[in-house]
Short mmCIF file of C-alpha atoms in Angstrom, two decimals:
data_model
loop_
_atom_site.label_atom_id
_atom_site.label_comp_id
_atom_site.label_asym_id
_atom_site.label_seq_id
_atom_site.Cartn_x
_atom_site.Cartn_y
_atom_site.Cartn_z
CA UNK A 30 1.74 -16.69 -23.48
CA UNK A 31 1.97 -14.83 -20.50
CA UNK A 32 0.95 -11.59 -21.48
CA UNK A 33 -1.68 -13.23 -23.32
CA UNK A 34 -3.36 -13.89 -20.11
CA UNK A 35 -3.24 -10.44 -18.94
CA UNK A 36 -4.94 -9.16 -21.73
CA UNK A 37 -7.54 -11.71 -21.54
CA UNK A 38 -8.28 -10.67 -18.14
CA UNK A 39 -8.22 -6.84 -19.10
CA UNK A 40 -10.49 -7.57 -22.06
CA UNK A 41 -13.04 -9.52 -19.88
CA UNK A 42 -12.31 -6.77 -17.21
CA UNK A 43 -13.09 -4.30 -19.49
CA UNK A 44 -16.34 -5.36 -20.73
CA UNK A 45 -17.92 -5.82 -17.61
CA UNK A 46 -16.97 -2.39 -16.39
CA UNK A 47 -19.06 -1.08 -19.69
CA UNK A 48 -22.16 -2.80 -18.55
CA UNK A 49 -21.71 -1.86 -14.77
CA UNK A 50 -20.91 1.93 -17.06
CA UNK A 51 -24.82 1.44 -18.83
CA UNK A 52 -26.42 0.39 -14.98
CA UNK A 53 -25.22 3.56 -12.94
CA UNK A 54 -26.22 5.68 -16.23
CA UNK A 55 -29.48 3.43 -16.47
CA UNK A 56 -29.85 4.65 -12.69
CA UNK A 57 -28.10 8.36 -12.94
CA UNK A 58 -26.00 7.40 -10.58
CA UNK A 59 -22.55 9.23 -10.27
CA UNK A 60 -19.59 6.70 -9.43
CA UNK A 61 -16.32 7.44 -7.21
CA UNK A 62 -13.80 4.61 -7.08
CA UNK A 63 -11.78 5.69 -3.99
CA UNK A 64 -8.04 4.36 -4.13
CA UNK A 65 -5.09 4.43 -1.73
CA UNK A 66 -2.09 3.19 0.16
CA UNK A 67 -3.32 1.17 3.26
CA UNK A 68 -4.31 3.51 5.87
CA UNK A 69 -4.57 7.28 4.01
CA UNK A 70 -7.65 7.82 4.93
CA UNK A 71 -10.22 5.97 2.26
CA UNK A 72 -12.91 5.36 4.69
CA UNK A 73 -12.23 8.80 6.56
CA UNK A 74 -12.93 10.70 3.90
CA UNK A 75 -15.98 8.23 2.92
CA UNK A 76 -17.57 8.79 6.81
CA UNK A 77 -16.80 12.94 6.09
CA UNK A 78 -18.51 12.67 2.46
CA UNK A 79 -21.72 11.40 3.69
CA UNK A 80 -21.66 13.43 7.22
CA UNK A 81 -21.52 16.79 4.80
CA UNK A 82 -23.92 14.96 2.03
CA UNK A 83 -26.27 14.45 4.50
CA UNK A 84 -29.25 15.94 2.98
CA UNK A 85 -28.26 16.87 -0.44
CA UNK A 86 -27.21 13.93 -2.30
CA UNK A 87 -28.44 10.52 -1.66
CA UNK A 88 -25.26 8.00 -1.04
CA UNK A 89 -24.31 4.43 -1.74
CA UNK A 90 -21.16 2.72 -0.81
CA UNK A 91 -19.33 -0.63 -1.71
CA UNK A 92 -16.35 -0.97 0.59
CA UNK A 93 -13.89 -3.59 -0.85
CA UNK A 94 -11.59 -5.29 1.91
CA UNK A 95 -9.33 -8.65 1.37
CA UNK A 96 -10.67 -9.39 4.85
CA UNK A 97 -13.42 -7.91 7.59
CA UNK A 98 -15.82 -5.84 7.31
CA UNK A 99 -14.84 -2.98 10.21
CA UNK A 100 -15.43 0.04 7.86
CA UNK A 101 -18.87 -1.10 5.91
CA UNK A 102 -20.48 -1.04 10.00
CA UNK A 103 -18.65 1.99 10.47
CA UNK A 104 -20.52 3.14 7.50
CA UNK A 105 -23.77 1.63 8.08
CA UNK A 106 -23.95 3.09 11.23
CA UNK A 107 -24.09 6.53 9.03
CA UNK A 108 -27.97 5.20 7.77
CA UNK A 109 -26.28 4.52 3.99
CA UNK A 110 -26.68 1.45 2.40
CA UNK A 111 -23.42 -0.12 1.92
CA UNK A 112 -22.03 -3.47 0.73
CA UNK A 113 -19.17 -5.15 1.66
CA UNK A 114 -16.49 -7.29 -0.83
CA UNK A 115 -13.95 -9.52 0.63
CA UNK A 116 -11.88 -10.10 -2.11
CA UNK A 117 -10.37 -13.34 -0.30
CA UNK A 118 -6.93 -12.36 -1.00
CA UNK A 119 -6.85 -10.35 -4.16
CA UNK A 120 -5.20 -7.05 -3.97
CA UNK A 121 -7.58 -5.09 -5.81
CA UNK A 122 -11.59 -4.49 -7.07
CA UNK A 123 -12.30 -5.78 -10.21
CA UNK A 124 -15.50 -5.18 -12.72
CA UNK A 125 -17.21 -8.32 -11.82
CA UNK A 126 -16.63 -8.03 -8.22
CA UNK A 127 -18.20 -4.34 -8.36
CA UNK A 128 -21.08 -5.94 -10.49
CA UNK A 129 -22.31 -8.68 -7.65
CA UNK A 130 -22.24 -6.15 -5.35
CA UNK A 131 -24.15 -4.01 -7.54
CA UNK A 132 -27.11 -6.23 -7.17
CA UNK A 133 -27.57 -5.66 -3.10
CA UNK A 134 -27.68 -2.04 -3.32
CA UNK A 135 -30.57 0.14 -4.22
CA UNK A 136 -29.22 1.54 -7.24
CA UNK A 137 -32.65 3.72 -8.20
CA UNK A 138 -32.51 5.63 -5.01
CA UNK A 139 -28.76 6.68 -5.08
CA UNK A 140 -27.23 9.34 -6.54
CA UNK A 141 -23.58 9.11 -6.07
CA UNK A 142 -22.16 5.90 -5.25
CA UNK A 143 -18.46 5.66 -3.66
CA UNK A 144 -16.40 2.68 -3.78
CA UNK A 145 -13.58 2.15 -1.40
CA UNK A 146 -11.04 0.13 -3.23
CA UNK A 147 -8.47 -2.54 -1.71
CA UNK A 148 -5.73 -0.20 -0.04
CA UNK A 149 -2.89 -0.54 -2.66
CA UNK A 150 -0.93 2.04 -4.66
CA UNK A 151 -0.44 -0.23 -7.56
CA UNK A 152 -3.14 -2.57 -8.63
CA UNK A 153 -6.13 -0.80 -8.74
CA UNK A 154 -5.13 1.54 -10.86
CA UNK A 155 -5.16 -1.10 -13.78
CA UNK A 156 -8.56 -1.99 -13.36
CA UNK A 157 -11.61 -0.19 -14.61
CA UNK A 158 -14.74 -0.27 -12.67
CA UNK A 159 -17.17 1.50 -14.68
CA UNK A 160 -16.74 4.87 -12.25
CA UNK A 161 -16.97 8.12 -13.51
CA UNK A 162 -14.31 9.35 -11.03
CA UNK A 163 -11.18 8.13 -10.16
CA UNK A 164 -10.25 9.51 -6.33
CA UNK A 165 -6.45 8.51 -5.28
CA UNK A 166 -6.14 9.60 -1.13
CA UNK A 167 -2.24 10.57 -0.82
CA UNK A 168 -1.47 11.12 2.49
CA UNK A 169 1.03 13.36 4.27
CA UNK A 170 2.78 10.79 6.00
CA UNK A 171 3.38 8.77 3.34
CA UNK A 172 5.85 11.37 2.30
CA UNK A 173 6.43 13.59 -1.17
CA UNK A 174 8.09 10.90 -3.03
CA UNK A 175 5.40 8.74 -3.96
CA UNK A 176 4.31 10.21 -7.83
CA UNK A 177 7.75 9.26 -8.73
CA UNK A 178 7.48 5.22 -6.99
CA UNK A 179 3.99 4.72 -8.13
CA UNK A 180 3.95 7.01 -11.17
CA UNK A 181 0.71 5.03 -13.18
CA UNK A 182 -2.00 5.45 -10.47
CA UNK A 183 -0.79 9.29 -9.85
CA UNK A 184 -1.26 9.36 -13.86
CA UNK A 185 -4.56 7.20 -13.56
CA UNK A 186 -6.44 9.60 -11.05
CA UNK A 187 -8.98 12.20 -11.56
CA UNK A 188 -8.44 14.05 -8.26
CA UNK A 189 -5.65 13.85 -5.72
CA UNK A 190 -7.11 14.08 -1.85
CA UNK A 191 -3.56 15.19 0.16
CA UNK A 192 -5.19 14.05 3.30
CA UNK A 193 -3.90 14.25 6.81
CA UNK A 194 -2.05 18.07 6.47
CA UNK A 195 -3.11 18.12 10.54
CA UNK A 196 0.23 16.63 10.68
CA UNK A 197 2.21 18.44 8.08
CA UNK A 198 4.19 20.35 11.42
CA UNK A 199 5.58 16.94 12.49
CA UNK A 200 6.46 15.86 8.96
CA UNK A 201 8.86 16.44 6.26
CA UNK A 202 6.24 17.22 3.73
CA UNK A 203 6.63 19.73 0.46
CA UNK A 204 2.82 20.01 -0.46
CA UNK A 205 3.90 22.56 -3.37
CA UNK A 206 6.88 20.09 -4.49
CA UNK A 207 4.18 17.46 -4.22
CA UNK A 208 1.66 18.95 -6.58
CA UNK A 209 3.99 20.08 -8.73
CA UNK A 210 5.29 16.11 -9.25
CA UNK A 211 1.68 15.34 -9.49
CA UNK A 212 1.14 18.18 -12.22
CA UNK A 213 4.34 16.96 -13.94
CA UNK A 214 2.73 13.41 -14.44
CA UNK A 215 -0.85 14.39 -14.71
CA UNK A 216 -1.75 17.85 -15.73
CA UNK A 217 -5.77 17.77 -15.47
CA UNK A 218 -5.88 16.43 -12.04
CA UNK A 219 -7.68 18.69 -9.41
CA UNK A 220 -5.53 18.56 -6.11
CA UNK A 221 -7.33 19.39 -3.00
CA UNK A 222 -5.17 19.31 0.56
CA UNK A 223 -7.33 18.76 3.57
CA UNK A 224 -7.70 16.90 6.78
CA UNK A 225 -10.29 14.17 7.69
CA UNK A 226 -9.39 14.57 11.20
CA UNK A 227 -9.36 18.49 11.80
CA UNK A 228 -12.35 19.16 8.30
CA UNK A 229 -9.78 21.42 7.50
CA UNK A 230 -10.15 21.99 3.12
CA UNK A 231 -13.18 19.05 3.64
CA UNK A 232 -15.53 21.85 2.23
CA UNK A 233 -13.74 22.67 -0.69
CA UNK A 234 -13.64 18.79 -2.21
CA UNK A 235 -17.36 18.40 -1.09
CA UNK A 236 -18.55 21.57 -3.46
CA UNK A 237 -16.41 20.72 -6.30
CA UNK A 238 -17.45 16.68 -5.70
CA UNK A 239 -20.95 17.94 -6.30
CA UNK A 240 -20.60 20.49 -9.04
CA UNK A 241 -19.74 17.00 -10.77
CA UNK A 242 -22.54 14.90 -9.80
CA UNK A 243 -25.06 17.49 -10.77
CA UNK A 244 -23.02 18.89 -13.73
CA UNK B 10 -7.55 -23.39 -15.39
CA UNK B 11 -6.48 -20.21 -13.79
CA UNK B 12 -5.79 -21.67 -10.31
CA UNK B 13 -3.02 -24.15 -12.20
CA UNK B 14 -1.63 -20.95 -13.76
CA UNK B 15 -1.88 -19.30 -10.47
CA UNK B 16 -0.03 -22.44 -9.18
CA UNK B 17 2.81 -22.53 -11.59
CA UNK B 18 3.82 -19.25 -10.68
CA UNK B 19 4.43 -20.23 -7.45
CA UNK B 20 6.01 -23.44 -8.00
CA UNK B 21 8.28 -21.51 -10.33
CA UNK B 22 8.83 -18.62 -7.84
CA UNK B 23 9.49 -21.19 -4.80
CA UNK B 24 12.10 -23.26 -7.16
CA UNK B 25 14.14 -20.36 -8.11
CA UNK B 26 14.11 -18.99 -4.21
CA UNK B 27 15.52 -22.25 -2.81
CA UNK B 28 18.41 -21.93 -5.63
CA UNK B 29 18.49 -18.33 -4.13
CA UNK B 30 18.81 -19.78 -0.42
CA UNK B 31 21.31 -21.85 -1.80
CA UNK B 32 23.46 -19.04 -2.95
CA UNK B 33 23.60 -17.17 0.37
CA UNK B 34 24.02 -20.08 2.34
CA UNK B 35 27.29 -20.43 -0.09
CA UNK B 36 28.23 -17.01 0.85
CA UNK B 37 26.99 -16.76 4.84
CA UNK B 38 25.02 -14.11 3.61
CA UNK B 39 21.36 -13.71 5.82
CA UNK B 40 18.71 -11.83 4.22
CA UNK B 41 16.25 -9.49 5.34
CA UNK B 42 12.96 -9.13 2.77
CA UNK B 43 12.10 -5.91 4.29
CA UNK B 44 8.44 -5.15 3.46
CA UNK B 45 5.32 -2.56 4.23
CA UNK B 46 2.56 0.01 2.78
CA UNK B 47 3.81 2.52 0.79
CA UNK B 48 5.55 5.49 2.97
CA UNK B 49 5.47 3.27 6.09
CA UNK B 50 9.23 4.00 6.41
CA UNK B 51 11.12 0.74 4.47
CA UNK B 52 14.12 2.94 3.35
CA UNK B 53 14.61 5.14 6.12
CA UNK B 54 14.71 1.90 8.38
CA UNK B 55 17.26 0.60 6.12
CA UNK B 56 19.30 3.85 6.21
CA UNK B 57 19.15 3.94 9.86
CA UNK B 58 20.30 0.20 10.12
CA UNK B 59 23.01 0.45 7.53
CA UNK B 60 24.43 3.63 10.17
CA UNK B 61 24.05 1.66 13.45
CA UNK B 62 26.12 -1.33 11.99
CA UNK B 63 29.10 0.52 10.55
CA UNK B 64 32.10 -1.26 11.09
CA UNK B 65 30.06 -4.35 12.99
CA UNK B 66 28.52 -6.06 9.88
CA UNK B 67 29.04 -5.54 5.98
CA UNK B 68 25.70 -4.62 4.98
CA UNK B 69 24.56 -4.98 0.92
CA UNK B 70 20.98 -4.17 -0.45
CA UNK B 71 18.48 -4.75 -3.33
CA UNK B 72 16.17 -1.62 -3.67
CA UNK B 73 12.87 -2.89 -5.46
CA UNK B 74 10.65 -0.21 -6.90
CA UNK B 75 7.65 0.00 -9.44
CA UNK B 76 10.19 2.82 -10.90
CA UNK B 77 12.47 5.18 -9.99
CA UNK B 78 16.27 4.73 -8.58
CA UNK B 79 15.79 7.72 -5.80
CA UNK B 80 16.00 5.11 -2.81
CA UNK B 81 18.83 3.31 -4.66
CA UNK B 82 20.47 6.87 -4.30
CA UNK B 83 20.09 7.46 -0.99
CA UNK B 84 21.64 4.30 0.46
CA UNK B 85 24.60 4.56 -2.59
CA UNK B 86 25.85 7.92 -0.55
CA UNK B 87 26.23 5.45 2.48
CA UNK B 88 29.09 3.56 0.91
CA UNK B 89 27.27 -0.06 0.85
CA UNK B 90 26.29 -2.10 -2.54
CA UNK B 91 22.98 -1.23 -3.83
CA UNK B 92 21.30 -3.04 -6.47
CA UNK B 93 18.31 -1.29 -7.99
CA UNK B 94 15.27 -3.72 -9.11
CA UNK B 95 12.67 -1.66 -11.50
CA UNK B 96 9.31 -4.33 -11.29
CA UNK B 97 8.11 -2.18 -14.34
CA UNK B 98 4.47 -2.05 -12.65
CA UNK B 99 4.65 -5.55 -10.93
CA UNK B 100 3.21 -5.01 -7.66
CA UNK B 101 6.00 -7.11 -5.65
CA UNK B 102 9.63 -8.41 -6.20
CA UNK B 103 9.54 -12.04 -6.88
CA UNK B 104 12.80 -14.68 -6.77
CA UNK B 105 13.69 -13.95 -10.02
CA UNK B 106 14.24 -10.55 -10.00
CA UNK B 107 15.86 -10.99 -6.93
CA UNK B 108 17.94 -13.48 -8.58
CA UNK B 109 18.96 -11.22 -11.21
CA UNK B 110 19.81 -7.95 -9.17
CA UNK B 111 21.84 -11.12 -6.86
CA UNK B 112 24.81 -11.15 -9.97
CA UNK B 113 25.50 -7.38 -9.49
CA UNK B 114 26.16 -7.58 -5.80
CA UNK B 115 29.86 -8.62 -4.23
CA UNK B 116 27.83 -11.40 -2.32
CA UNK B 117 31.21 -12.93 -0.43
CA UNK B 118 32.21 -9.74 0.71
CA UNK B 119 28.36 -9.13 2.32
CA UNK B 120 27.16 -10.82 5.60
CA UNK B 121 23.74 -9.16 5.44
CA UNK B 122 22.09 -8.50 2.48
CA UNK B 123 18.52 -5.93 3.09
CA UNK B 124 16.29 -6.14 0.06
CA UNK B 125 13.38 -3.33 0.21
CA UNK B 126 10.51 -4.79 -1.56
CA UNK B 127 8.14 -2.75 -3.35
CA UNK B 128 5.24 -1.06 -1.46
CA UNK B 129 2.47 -2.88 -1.01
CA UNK B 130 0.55 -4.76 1.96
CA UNK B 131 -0.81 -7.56 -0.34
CA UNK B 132 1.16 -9.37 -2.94
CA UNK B 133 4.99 -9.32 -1.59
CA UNK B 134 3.51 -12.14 1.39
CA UNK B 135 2.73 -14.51 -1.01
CA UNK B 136 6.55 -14.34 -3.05
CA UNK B 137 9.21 -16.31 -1.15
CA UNK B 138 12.54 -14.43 -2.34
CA UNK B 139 15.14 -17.18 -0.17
CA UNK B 140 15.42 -14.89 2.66
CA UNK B 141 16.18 -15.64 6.30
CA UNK B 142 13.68 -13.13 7.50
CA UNK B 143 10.57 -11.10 6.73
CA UNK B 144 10.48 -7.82 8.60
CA UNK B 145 7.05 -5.78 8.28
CA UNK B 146 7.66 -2.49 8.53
CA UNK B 147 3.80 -0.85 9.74
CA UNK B 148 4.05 2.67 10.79
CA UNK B 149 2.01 4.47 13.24
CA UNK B 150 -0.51 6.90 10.76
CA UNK B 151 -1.58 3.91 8.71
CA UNK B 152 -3.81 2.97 11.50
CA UNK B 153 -4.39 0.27 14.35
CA UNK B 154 -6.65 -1.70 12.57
CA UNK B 155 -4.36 -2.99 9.48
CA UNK B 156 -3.85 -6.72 10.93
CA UNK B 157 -7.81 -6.96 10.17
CA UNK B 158 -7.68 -5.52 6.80
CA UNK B 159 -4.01 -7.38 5.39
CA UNK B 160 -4.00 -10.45 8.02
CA UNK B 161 -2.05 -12.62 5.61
CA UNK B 162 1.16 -10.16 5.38
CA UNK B 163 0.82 -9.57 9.37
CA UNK B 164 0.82 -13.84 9.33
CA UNK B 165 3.85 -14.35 7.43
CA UNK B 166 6.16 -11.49 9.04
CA UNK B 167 8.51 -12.61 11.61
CA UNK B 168 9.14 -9.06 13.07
CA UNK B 169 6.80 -6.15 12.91
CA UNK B 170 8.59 -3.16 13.31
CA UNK B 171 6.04 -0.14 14.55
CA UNK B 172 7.49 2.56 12.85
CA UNK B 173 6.69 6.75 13.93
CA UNK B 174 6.27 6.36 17.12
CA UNK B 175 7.55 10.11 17.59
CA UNK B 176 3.60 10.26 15.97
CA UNK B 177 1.24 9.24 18.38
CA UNK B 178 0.70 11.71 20.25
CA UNK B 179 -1.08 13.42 17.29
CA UNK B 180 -2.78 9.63 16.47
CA UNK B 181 -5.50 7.54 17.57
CA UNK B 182 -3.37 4.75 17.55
CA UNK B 183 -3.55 2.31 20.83
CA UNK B 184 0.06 0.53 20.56
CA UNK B 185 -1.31 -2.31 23.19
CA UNK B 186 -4.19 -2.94 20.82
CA UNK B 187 -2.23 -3.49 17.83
CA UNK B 188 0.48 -5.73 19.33
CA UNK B 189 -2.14 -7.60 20.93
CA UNK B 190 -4.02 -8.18 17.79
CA UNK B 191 -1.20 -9.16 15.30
CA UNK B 192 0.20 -11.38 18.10
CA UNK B 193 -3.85 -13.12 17.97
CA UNK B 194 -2.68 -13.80 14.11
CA UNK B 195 0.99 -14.60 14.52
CA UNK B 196 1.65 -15.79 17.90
CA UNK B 197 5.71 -16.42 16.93
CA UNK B 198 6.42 -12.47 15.54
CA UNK B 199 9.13 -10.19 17.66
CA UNK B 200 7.27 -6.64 17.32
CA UNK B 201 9.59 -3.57 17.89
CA UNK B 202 8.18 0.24 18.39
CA UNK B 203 10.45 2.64 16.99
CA UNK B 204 11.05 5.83 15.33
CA UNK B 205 13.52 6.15 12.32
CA UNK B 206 13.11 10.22 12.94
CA UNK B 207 14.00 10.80 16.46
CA UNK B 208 15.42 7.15 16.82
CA UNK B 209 13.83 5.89 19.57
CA UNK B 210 13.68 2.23 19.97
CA UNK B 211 15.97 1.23 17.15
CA UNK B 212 18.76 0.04 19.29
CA UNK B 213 16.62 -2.97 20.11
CA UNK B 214 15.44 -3.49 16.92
CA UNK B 215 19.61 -3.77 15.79
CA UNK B 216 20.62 -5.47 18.88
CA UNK B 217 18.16 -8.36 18.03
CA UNK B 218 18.74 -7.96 14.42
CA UNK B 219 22.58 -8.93 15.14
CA UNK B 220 21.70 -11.64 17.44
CA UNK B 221 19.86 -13.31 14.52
CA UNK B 222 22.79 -12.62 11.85
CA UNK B 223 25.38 -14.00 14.18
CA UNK B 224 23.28 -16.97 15.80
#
């Protein structure tokens, strides 16, 4: 019975992220759903992305929050259009959440739109927005143990972000021992270290972030 | 429909924690539902307790995790009982599986039993497990502005412990702001800086932690 439920929800999920998949291709619009732990960085490295975008590629955001709305003004003070969910208590986007929001942003005159999921390691990685690109920000201080707590969302992501390595002198923190894990669970994942605070490696993620948009 | 599912969940969960209460108010056991982000510092807190009250208090634990026993490992080497929970990708230990892991432990020989739930800022708040005591353990890099972003898990702590202090001075991370702001949501909440690394400030977290087991 139970189970039942779940797939009814992943079935309805599912088809909603298809037509939110036919919108952004309706629009060319290249979609990053950015997922992490609470406080790794998400909305770091989404202020970063459009500071070095600036220019080139035309950016939407939604930012997805249970509660407030601190980082879509940090991000609208950038001059993007961005829309905030509050998800009122649930612990990850969904489809249909990503689809009202959908409607407030000007869809024709973005090219890359990046979605800051709800910070969690583990529910978001079961839901399908209709993104081309799944982004996971691991951060240093989180430690090197975390592919083997929260193995399915290391296995779900497209790219690993090992943000905050400013801080890798005060930290016990194997970056090759972590990408190897990584590697072990998910062998065509691109890894890029780098620091949201320092820029340090920033470059690097932005050129191969737009090789895929315009590829 | 789904709110009455939503509903019996939690009227299941809350009837199977009060027969939980009831079994370590049997035993004299209290219970600590130790909870945070992922990599905030949950098990190294526990190891550090588990050192500090040697030969004061028989400590026992229940290690929750997504997957993995590697935490369950750790604390084994310090000679207590350790219980390993594997959710199997639930996001949060409920009463049940606390229940369960509960008939592996030498409950009348433990006066305080420390169950690590699994990481995650969301979903653990709303899953009464029949403990004495909900201890949020928020560490330093995650960022000053998490009581905006999770309020509900900084609502229903009863001690925030501010973990990496030996941090900050490589953070923006204003320790007066952050008290101040999680005390505007929980008035009641004991909040304790500390450092599991250097140790700094974890005398008074055990010192009040003792005064609560023996009161």
């Amino acid at each position: 019975m139970e189970i039942k439920i779940v797939k009814d929800i992943m079935g309805a999920n599912e088809q909603i992220a298809q037509k939110n998949r036919q919108l952004f291709d309706r629009n060319q619009v290249f979609v990053v759903n950015v997922m992490a732990s609470p406080g790794a960085g998400k909305t770091s490295l989404i202020l970063e992305t459009i500071k070095r975008l600036k220019g080139r590629v035309k950016v939407g955001v939604v930012e997805g929050d249970i509660s407030s709305s601190l980082d879509a003004e940090a991000i609208g003070k950038e001059g993007v259009p961005v829309v905030q969910i509050n998800t009122g208590g649930e612990c990850h986007l969904d489809a249909n959440m990503t689809s009202t929001a959908l409607g407030s942003l000007p869809l024709g005159d973005i090219r890359l739109l990046l979605i800051e999921n709800v910070g969690n390691l583990v529910c978001p990685a079961e839901f399908n927005l209709g993104e081309d690109l799944r982004v996971l920000v691991s951060s240093t201080p989180e430690g090197d143990d975390k592919p083997f707590k929260y193995p399915l969302m290391f296995h779900e992501a497209d790219v690993v972000l090992i943000n905050k390595i400013d801080l890798l002198p005060y930290l016990k923190f194997d970056v090759d021992a972590f990408t190897k894990t990584i590697k072990g669970i998910n062998q065509k994942v691109e890894i890029f270290p780098l620091s949201c605070t320092t820029g340090e490696g920033v470059d690097r993620w932005i050129s191969w972030l737009l090789s895929q948009v315009k590829g």
